[in-house]
PDB file of C-alpha atoms in Angstrom:
ATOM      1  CA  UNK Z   1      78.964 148.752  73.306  1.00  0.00           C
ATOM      2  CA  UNK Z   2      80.739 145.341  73.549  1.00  0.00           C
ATOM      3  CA  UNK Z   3      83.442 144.151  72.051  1.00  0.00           C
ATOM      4  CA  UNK Z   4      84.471 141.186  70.100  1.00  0.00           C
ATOM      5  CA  UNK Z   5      87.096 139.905  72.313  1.00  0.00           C
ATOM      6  CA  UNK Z   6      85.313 140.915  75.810  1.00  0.00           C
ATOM      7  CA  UNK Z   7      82.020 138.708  74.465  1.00  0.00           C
ATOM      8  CA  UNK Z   8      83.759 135.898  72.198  1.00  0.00           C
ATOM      9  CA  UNK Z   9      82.106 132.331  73.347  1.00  0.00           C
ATOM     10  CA  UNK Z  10      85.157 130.607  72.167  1.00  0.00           C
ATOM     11  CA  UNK Z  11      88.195 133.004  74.695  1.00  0.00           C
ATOM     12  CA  UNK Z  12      85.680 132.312  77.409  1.00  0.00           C
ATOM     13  CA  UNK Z  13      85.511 128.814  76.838  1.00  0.00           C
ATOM     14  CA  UNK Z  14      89.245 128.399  76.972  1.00  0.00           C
ATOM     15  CA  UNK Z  15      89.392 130.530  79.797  1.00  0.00           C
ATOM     16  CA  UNK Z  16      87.199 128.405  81.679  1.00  0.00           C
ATOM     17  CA  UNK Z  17      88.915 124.897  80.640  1.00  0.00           C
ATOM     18  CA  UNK Z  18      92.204 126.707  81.655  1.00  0.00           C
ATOM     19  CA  UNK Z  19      91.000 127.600  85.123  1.00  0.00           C
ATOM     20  CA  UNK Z  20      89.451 124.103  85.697  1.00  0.00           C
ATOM     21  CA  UNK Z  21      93.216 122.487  84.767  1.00  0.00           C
ATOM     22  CA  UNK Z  22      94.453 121.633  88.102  1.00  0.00           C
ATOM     23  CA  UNK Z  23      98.500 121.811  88.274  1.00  0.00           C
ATOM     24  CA  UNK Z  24      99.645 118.037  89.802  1.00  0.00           C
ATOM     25  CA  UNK Z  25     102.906 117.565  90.917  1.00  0.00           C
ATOM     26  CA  UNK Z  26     104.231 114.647  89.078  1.00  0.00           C
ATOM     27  CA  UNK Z  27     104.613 111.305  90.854  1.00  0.00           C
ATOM     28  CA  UNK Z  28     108.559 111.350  91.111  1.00  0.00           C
ATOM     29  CA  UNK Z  29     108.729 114.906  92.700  1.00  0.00           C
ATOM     30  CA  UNK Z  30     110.303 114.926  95.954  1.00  0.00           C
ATOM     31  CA  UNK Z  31     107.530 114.855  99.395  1.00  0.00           C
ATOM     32  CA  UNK Z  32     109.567 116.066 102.048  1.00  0.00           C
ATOM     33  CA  UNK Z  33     106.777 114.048 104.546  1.00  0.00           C
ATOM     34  CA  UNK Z  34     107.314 111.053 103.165  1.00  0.00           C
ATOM     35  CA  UNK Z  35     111.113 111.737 103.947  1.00  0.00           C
ATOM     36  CA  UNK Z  36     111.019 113.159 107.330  1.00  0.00           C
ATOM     37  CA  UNK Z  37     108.702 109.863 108.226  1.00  0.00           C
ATOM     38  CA  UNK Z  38     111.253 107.536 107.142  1.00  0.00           C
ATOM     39  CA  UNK Z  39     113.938 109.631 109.373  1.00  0.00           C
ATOM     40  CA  UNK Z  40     110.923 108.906 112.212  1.00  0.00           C
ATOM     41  CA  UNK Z  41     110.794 105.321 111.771  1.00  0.00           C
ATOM     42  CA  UNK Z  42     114.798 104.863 111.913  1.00  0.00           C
ATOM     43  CA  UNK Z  43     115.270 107.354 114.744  1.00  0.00           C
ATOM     44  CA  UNK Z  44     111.972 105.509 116.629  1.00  0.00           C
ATOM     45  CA  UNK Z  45     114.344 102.469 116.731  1.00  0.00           C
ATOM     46  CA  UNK Z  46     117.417 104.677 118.126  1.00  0.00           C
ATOM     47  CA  UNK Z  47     115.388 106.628 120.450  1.00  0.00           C
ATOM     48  CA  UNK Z  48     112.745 105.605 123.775  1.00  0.00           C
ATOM     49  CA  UNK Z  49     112.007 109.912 124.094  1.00  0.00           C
ATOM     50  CA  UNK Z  50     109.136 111.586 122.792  1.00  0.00           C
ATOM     51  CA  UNK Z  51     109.252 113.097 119.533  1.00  0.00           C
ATOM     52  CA  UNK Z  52     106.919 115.390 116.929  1.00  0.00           C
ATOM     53  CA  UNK Z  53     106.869 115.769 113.538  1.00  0.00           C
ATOM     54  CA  UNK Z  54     104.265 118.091 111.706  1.00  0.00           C
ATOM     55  CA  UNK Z  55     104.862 118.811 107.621  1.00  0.00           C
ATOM     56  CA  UNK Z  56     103.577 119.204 103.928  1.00  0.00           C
ATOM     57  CA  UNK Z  57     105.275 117.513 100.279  1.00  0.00           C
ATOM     58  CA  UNK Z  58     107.072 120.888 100.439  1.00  0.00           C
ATOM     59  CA  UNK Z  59     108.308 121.313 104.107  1.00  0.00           C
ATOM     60  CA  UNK Z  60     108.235 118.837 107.146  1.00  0.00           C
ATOM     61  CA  UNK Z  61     109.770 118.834 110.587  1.00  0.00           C
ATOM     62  CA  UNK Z  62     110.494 116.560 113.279  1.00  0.00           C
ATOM     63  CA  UNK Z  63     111.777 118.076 116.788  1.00  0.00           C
ATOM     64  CA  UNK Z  64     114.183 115.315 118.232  1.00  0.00           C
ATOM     65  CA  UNK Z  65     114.989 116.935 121.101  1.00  0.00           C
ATOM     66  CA  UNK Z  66     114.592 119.906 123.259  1.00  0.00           C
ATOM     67  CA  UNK Z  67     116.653 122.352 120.788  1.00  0.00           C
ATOM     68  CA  UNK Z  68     117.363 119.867 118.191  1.00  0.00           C
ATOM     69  CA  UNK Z  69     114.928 120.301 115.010  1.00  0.00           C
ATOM     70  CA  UNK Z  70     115.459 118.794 111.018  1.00  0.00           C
ATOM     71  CA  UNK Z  71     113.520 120.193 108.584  1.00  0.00           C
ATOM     72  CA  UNK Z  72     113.183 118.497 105.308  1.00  0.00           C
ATOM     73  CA  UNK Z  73     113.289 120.678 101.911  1.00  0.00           C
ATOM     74  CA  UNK Z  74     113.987 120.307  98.433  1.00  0.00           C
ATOM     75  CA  UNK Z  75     115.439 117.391  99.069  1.00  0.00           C
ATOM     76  CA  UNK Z  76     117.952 117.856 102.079  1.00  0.00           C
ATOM     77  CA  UNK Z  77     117.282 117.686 105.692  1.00  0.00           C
ATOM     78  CA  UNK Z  78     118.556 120.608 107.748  1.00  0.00           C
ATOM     79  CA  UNK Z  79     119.341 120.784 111.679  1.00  0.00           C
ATOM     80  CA  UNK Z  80     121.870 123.017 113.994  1.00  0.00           C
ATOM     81  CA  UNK Z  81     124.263 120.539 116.052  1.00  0.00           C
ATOM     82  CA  UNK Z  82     124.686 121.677 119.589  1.00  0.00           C
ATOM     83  CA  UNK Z  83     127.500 123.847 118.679  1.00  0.00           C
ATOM     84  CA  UNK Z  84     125.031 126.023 116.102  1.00  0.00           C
ATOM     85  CA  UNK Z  85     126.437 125.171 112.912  1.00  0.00           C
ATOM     86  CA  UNK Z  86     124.181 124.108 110.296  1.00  0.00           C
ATOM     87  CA  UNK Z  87     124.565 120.147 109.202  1.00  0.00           C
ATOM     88  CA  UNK Z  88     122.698 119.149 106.073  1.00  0.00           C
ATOM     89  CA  UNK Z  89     122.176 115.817 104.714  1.00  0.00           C
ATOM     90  CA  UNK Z  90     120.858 114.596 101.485  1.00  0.00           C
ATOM     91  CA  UNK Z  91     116.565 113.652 102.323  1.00  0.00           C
ATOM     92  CA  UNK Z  92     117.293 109.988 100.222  1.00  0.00           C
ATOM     93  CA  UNK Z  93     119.374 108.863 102.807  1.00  0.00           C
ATOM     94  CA  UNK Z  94     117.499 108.483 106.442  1.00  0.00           C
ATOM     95  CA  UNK Z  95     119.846 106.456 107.746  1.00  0.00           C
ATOM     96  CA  UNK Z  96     122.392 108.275 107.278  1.00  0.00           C
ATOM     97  CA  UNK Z  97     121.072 111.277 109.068  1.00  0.00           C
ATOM     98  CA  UNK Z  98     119.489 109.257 111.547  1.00  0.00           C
ATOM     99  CA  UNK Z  99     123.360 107.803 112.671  1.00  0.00           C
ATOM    100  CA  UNK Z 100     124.456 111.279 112.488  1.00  0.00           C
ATOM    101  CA  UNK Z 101     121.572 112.346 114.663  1.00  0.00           C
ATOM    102  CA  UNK Z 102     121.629 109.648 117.118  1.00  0.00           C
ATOM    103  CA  UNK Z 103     125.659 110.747 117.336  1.00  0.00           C
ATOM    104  CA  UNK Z 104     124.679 114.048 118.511  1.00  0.00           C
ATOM    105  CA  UNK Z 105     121.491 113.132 120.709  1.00  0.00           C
ATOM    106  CA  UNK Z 106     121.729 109.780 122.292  1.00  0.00           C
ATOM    107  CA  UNK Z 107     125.117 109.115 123.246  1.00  0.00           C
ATOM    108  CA  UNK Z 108     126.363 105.861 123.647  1.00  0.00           C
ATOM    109  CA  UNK Z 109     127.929 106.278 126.771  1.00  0.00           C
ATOM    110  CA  UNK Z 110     125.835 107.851 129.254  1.00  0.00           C
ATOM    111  CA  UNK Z 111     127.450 111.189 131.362  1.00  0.00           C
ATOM    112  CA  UNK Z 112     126.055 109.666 134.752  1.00  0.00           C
ATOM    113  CA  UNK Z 113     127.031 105.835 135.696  1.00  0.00           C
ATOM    114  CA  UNK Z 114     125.090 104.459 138.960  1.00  0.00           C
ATOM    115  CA  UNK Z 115     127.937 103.511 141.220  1.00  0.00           C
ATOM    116  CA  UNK Z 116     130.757 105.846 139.626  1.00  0.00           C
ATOM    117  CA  UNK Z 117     130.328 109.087 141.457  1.00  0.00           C
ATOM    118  CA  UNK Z 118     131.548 106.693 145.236  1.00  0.00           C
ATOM    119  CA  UNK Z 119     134.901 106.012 145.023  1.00  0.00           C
ATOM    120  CA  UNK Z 120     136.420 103.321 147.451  1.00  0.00           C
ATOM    121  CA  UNK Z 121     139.567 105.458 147.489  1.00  0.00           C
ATOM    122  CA  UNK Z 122     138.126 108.284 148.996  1.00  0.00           C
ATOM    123  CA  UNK Z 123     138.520 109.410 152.918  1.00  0.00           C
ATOM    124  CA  UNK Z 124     136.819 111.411 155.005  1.00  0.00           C
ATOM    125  CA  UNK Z 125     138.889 114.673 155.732  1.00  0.00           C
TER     126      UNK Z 125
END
């Protein structure tokens, strides 16, 4: 026993032509690779230390610094500052994050200055 709608030639032909439609993103959606590699190229400029970056259109991430990792979604790049808090930045805007990154990992002036830590002034006791 079969029955009409089980067996119809024309449901399994739309079927079929609905399963072979393949669901593109359009060409303005947001990649979130495409952002985190443009943070890359103006942090590579900032920055003579290794770092990684791995991601997808969806979710990327690049790891700095040892602690220090921004991932990129939906449009806004995500990282927790030394303190822990959460900073987010808008993705369309590398630059910006990169100055605010650079802020936090390569300081201009550097803790330890060759020559500093011997001070003429001091005596032996």
């Amino acid at each position: 026993m079969s029955h009409w709608r089980l067996n119809n030639p024309r449901a399994n032909r739309v079927k079929a032509a609905l399963a072979n439609r393949v669901k593109h993103r359009p060409r303005h959606a947001f990649c979130a690779e495409r952002a985190v590699t443009a943070l890359w190229d103006e942090l590579v400029a900032v920055a003579a230390r290794p770092m990684y970056r791995a991601g997808t259109s969806e979710l990327a991430v690049i790891s700095v610094m040892r602690g220090i990792n921004v991932w990129c979604r939906d449009g806004k790049f995500f990282w927790n500052d030394l303190v822990g808090s959460t900073v987010t930045h808008p993705a369309n805007d590398p630059a910006g994050a990169a100055q605010l990154l650079s802020s936090l990992t390569f300081p201009l002036t550097s803790p330890f200055q060759r020559g500093r830590h011997h001070a003429t002034s001091l005596t032996a006791a």
